[in-house]
Amino acid sequence: MGYVDEVLDLVSKKNADQPEFLQAVTEVLNSLRPVVEANEEVYRKNAILERITEPDRVIMFRVPWVDDKGQVQVNRGFRVQFNNAIGPYKGGLRLHPSVNLGIIKFLGFEQIFKNSLTSLPIGGGKGGSDFNPKGKSDREIMAFCQSFMTELCKYIGADVDVPAGDIGTGAREIGYMFGQYKRIRGMFEGVLTGKGLSYGGSLARTEATGYGLLYITEELMKCHGESMQGKTCVVSGAGNVAIYAIQKAQQMGAKVVTCSDSTGWIYDSEGIDVALLKEIKEVKRARLTEYAAARKSAEYHEGRGVWSIKCDIALPCATQNELLLEDAKTLVANGCKAVCEGANMPTTLEATEYLQNNGVLFICGKASNAGGVATSALEMSQNSERLSWTFEEVDAKLKNIMVNIYHNIDDAAKQYGMEGNYVAGANIAGFQKVVDAMLAHGVC
Ligand code: NDP
């Protein structure tokens, strides 16, 4: 049995109850086969694959908090510090009832390669809780965030581990967590990113993941003789990534006709009205039925269905495993040219293979949504030098990073004879830098 298969076997046995983590490891290791085969002796001797698939540490803790009725509630908190070979751990905090150890490990594992691809000095980590922020009062959110940080603050720091937002963790939650860290540790430092502008946040961080997704999509199209102008896009999600992806796509001259949340989706033949969507999702925190009620050209549908709409470009921006094989078949049948992931692992393995085998240009999330973490690293730089850069400065750096990521993953795929396979290119380019550092550090 080859080294990759041996390690896949080992990881499957050790983590049988973590399907999302196994899915991510399987995708990454399979696409690394040519690199591993070319360096098998060194990697095997140094147990590189066994080490890179085992987190440095997993922290799990109780999060007790008091609800508005005076009842004590208990959630489970997680922080997985996966790999700090190239910099302090960095990755978001997800607050969603579906959160479990396997999901956080999958996200932390992916984060290693994504962070490496940004070319900035950040390692891989991820955290969160099974807390459901939906329907909670501001006071309840604060109570949860303070309790969560009371435990988490023992394990993080500006040069150790710098968490950020993710699903369910936006500016409000980051603010409460930062306040609690400052209070307990007595330190004002860049320990979290995604902070408010009045206390060390970076301009353009809010927009970064969605904008970055469109910068790399534009470069992909350009390198295939196309542009964004006049293209029809379908987007899933209606959160941070989706909103700013829609906004940038429209600024580039594309028409975005869908968005979705966990209960339903919108088809808007006139193109999504971003100002209205922002008002409903960012201000009122309401459902998409309100969007349809306010706009004549919009239809609301229950359940899932954005991939059934004919498009040139599909941008999944909601959550993992939301684009399935049957959706991939529909996209191909409808003439879709490109799928670029805004969310983390939104496309299943079978759907990814189907798209790639049927000529659809496909960029995986660890490359195409890296703009968020890259801008978080730029926030860390600004905090370290105690300066703030202008929106234009940050946005220009973001664009440059995304264009470079495209060319790095394209080159890596070509170097190993897999031209056009951007999944392999992203995994290879991200992996090589981390492995070089791991080898340099010796056995640790
Ligand atoms: P938000 O919480 O702002 O938005 C998530 C959106 O996806 C919401 O519209 C939500 O609907 C929908 N959604 C969440 N879970 C499900 C589900 N199980 N089924 C269907 N829809 C769902 O999160 P973000 O926009 O920040 O994150 C979206 C994705 O992008 C995630 O995969 C995240 O890990 C990834 N990402 C985010 C980055 C960032 O900077 N924010 C950076 C890199 C990746 P509802 O409101 O109904 O729950």
CSV table of C-alpha atoms in Angstrom, one decimal, residues 206-377:
chain,number,residue,atom,x,y,z
A,206,THR,CA,-16.2,42.8,6.3
A,207,GLU,CA,-16.1,42.8,2.5
A,208,ALA,CA,-12.9,40.7,2.1
A,209,THR,CA,-14.1,37.1,1.6
A,210,GLY,CA,-16.8,38.0,-0.9
A,211,TYR,CA,-14.7,40.6,-2.7
A,212,GLY,CA,-11.7,38.2,-2.8
A,213,LEU,CA,-13.9,35.4,-4.2
A,214,LEU,CA,-14.8,37.7,-7.1
A,215,TYR,CA,-11.2,38.9,-7.7
A,216,ILE,CA,-10.1,35.3,-8.1
A,217,THR,CA,-13.1,34.4,-10.2
A,218,GLU,CA,-12.4,37.4,-12.5
A,219,GLU,CA,-8.8,36.3,-12.9
A,220,LEU,CA,-9.9,32.8,-13.7
A,221,MET,CA,-12.3,34.1,-16.4
A,222,LYS,CA,-9.7,36.5,-17.8
A,223,CYS,CA,-7.1,33.7,-18.1
A,224,HIS,CA,-9.8,31.7,-20.1
A,225,GLY,CA,-10.5,34.6,-22.4
A,226,GLU,CA,-13.7,35.7,-20.7
A,227,SER,CA,-14.8,38.5,-18.4
A,228,MET,CA,-17.4,39.0,-15.7
A,229,GLN,CA,-19.3,41.6,-17.8
A,230,GLY,CA,-22.8,40.4,-18.6
A,231,LYS,CA,-22.4,37.0,-16.9
A,232,THR,CA,-25.3,35.5,-15.0
A,233,CYS,CA,-24.3,34.3,-11.5
A,234,VAL,CA,-26.1,32.2,-9.0
A,235,VAL,CA,-25.1,32.6,-5.3
A,236,SER,CA,-26.2,30.6,-2.3
A,237,GLY,CA,-26.2,32.0,1.2
A,238,ALA,CA,-27.3,35.5,2.4
A,239,GLY,CA,-24.6,36.0,5.0
A,240,ASN,CA,-21.3,37.9,5.1
A,241,VAL,CA,-19.7,36.1,2.3
A,242,ALA,CA,-22.7,36.0,0.0
A,243,ILE,CA,-23.7,39.6,0.4
A,244,TYR,CA,-20.3,41.0,-0.5
A,245,ALA,CA,-19.8,38.4,-3.3
A,246,ILE,CA,-23.1,39.6,-4.8
A,247,GLN,CA,-22.0,43.3,-4.4
A,248,LYS,CA,-18.6,42.8,-6.1
A,249,ALA,CA,-20.0,40.6,-8.9
A,250,GLN,CA,-22.5,43.4,-9.7
A,251,GLN,CA,-19.8,46.0,-9.6
A,252,MET,CA,-17.9,43.9,-12.2
A,253,GLY,CA,-21.0,44.0,-14.5
A,254,ALA,CA,-22.4,40.5,-13.7
A,255,LYS,CA,-26.0,39.8,-12.9
A,256,VAL,CA,-26.6,37.8,-9.7
A,257,VAL,CA,-30.1,36.3,-9.7
A,258,THR,CA,-30.2,34.2,-6.5
A,259,CYS,CA,-29.4,34.0,-2.8
A,260,SER,CA,-30.6,31.7,0.0
A,261,ASP,CA,-30.7,31.0,3.7
A,262,SER,CA,-31.3,27.9,5.7
A,263,THR,CA,-35.1,28.0,5.1
A,264,GLY,CA,-35.5,29.0,1.5
A,265,TRP,CA,-34.1,30.8,-1.6
A,266,ILE,CA,-34.8,33.8,-3.8
A,267,TYR,CA,-34.9,34.1,-7.6
A,268,ASP,CA,-34.8,37.7,-8.6
A,269,SER,CA,-35.0,38.1,-12.4
A,270,GLU,CA,-33.9,41.8,-12.2
A,271,GLY,CA,-30.8,40.9,-10.1
A,272,ILE,CA,-30.5,40.9,-6.3
A,273,ASP,CA,-31.0,44.3,-4.7
A,274,VAL,CA,-27.9,44.3,-2.3
A,275,ALA,CA,-29.0,47.3,-0.3
A,276,LEU,CA,-32.4,45.6,0.5
A,277,LEU,CA,-30.6,42.2,1.3
A,278,LYS,CA,-28.2,44.0,3.6
A,279,GLU,CA,-31.0,45.8,5.4
A,280,ILE,CA,-32.9,42.5,5.9
A,281,LYS,CA,-29.9,40.3,6.9
A,282,GLU,CA,-27.5,42.7,8.6
A,283,VAL,CA,-29.9,45.2,10.3
A,284,LYS,CA,-33.2,43.3,10.9
A,285,ARG,CA,-31.6,39.8,11.0
A,286,ALA,CA,-34.8,38.6,9.3
A,287,ARG,CA,-35.8,35.9,6.8
A,288,LEU,CA,-35.7,36.1,3.1
A,289,THR,CA,-39.5,36.0,2.8
A,290,GLU,CA,-39.2,39.8,3.7
A,291,TYR,CA,-37.0,40.3,0.6
A,292,ALA,CA,-39.7,38.7,-1.7
A,293,ALA,CA,-42.4,40.8,0.0
A,294,ALA,CA,-40.5,44.0,-0.7
A,295,ARG,CA,-39.5,43.3,-4.3
A,296,LYS,CA,-41.8,42.7,-7.3
A,297,SER,CA,-39.2,40.9,-9.4
A,298,ALA,CA,-38.4,38.3,-6.7
A,299,GLU,CA,-39.8,34.9,-6.1
A,300,TYR,CA,-39.3,33.1,-2.8
A,301,HIS,CA,-39.1,29.3,-2.7
A,302,GLU,CA,-39.0,27.1,0.4
A,303,GLY,CA,-36.1,24.6,0.8
A,304,ARG,CA,-33.0,24.5,-1.5
A,305,GLY,CA,-32.9,25.1,-5.3
A,306,VAL,CA,-30.5,27.9,-6.4
A,307,TRP,CA,-28.5,25.5,-8.5
A,308,SER,CA,-31.5,24.8,-10.7
A,309,ILE,CA,-31.3,28.3,-12.2
A,310,LYS,CA,-29.4,28.6,-15.5
A,311,CYS,CA,-26.1,30.5,-15.0
A,312,ASP,CA,-22.6,31.1,-16.3
A,313,ILE,CA,-21.0,31.1,-12.9
A,314,ALA,CA,-22.1,29.5,-9.6
A,315,LEU,CA,-20.8,30.8,-6.3
A,316,PRO,CA,-21.7,28.6,-3.3
A,317,CYS,CA,-21.4,30.9,-0.2
A,318,ALA,CA,-23.5,29.3,2.6
A,319,THR,CA,-22.1,26.1,4.2
A,320,GLN,CA,-20.4,22.7,3.7
A,321,ASN,CA,-21.9,20.1,1.4
A,322,GLU,CA,-24.6,22.3,-0.1
A,323,LEU,CA,-23.8,21.5,-3.7
A,324,LEU,CA,-24.5,17.8,-4.4
A,325,LEU,CA,-24.0,15.5,-7.4
A,326,GLU,CA,-27.5,16.1,-8.8
A,327,ASP,CA,-26.9,19.9,-8.5
A,328,ALA,CA,-23.6,19.6,-10.4
A,329,LYS,CA,-25.4,17.7,-13.2
A,330,THR,CA,-28.0,20.4,-13.4
A,331,LEU,CA,-25.3,23.1,-13.6
A,332,VAL,CA,-23.5,21.3,-16.4
A,333,ALA,CA,-26.7,20.7,-18.3
A,334,ASN,CA,-27.4,24.4,-18.0
A,335,GLY,CA,-24.1,25.4,-19.5
A,336,CYS,CA,-22.4,26.7,-16.3
A,337,LYS,CA,-18.8,27.6,-17.1
A,338,ALA,CA,-17.3,28.1,-13.6
A,339,VAL,CA,-17.9,27.2,-9.9
A,340,CYS,CA,-15.9,29.1,-7.3
A,341,GLU,CA,-16.5,28.3,-3.7
A,342,GLY,CA,-17.1,31.1,-1.2
A,343,ALA,CA,-18.0,28.8,1.6
A,344,ASN,CA,-15.8,26.1,3.1
A,345,MET,CA,-16.2,22.7,1.2
A,346,PRO,CA,-19.7,23.5,-0.1
A,347,THR,CA,-19.3,21.1,-3.0
A,348,THR,CA,-19.3,17.3,-2.2
A,349,LEU,CA,-16.4,15.2,-3.5
A,350,GLU,CA,-18.7,13.5,-6.2
A,351,ALA,CA,-20.0,16.9,-7.3
A,352,THR,CA,-16.5,18.3,-7.6
A,353,GLU,CA,-15.4,15.4,-9.7
A,354,TYR,CA,-18.4,15.6,-11.9
A,355,LEU,CA,-17.8,19.3,-12.5
A,356,GLN,CA,-14.1,18.8,-13.2
A,357,ASN,CA,-14.8,15.9,-15.6
A,358,ASN,CA,-17.3,17.9,-17.5
A,359,GLY,CA,-15.2,20.9,-18.3
A,360,VAL,CA,-16.4,23.3,-15.6
A,361,LEU,CA,-13.6,25.5,-14.2
A,362,PHE,CA,-13.6,24.8,-10.4
A,363,ILE,CA,-11.8,26.6,-7.7
A,364,CYS,CA,-12.0,25.2,-4.2
A,365,GLY,CA,-12.8,27.3,-1.1
A,366,LYS,CA,-9.3,27.1,0.4
A,367,ALA,CA,-8.1,29.1,-2.5
A,368,SER,CA,-11.1,31.2,-3.5
A,369,ASN,CA,-12.3,32.2,0.0
A,370,ALA,CA,-8.8,32.9,1.3
A,371,GLY,CA,-9.4,36.7,1.0
A,372,GLY,CA,-11.1,36.7,4.4
A,373,VAL,CA,-8.2,35.2,6.3
A,374,ALA,CA,-5.7,37.2,4.2
A,375,THR,CA,-7.3,40.4,5.3
A,376,SER,CA,-7.5,39.2,8.8
A,377,ALA,CA,-3.7,38.8,8.6
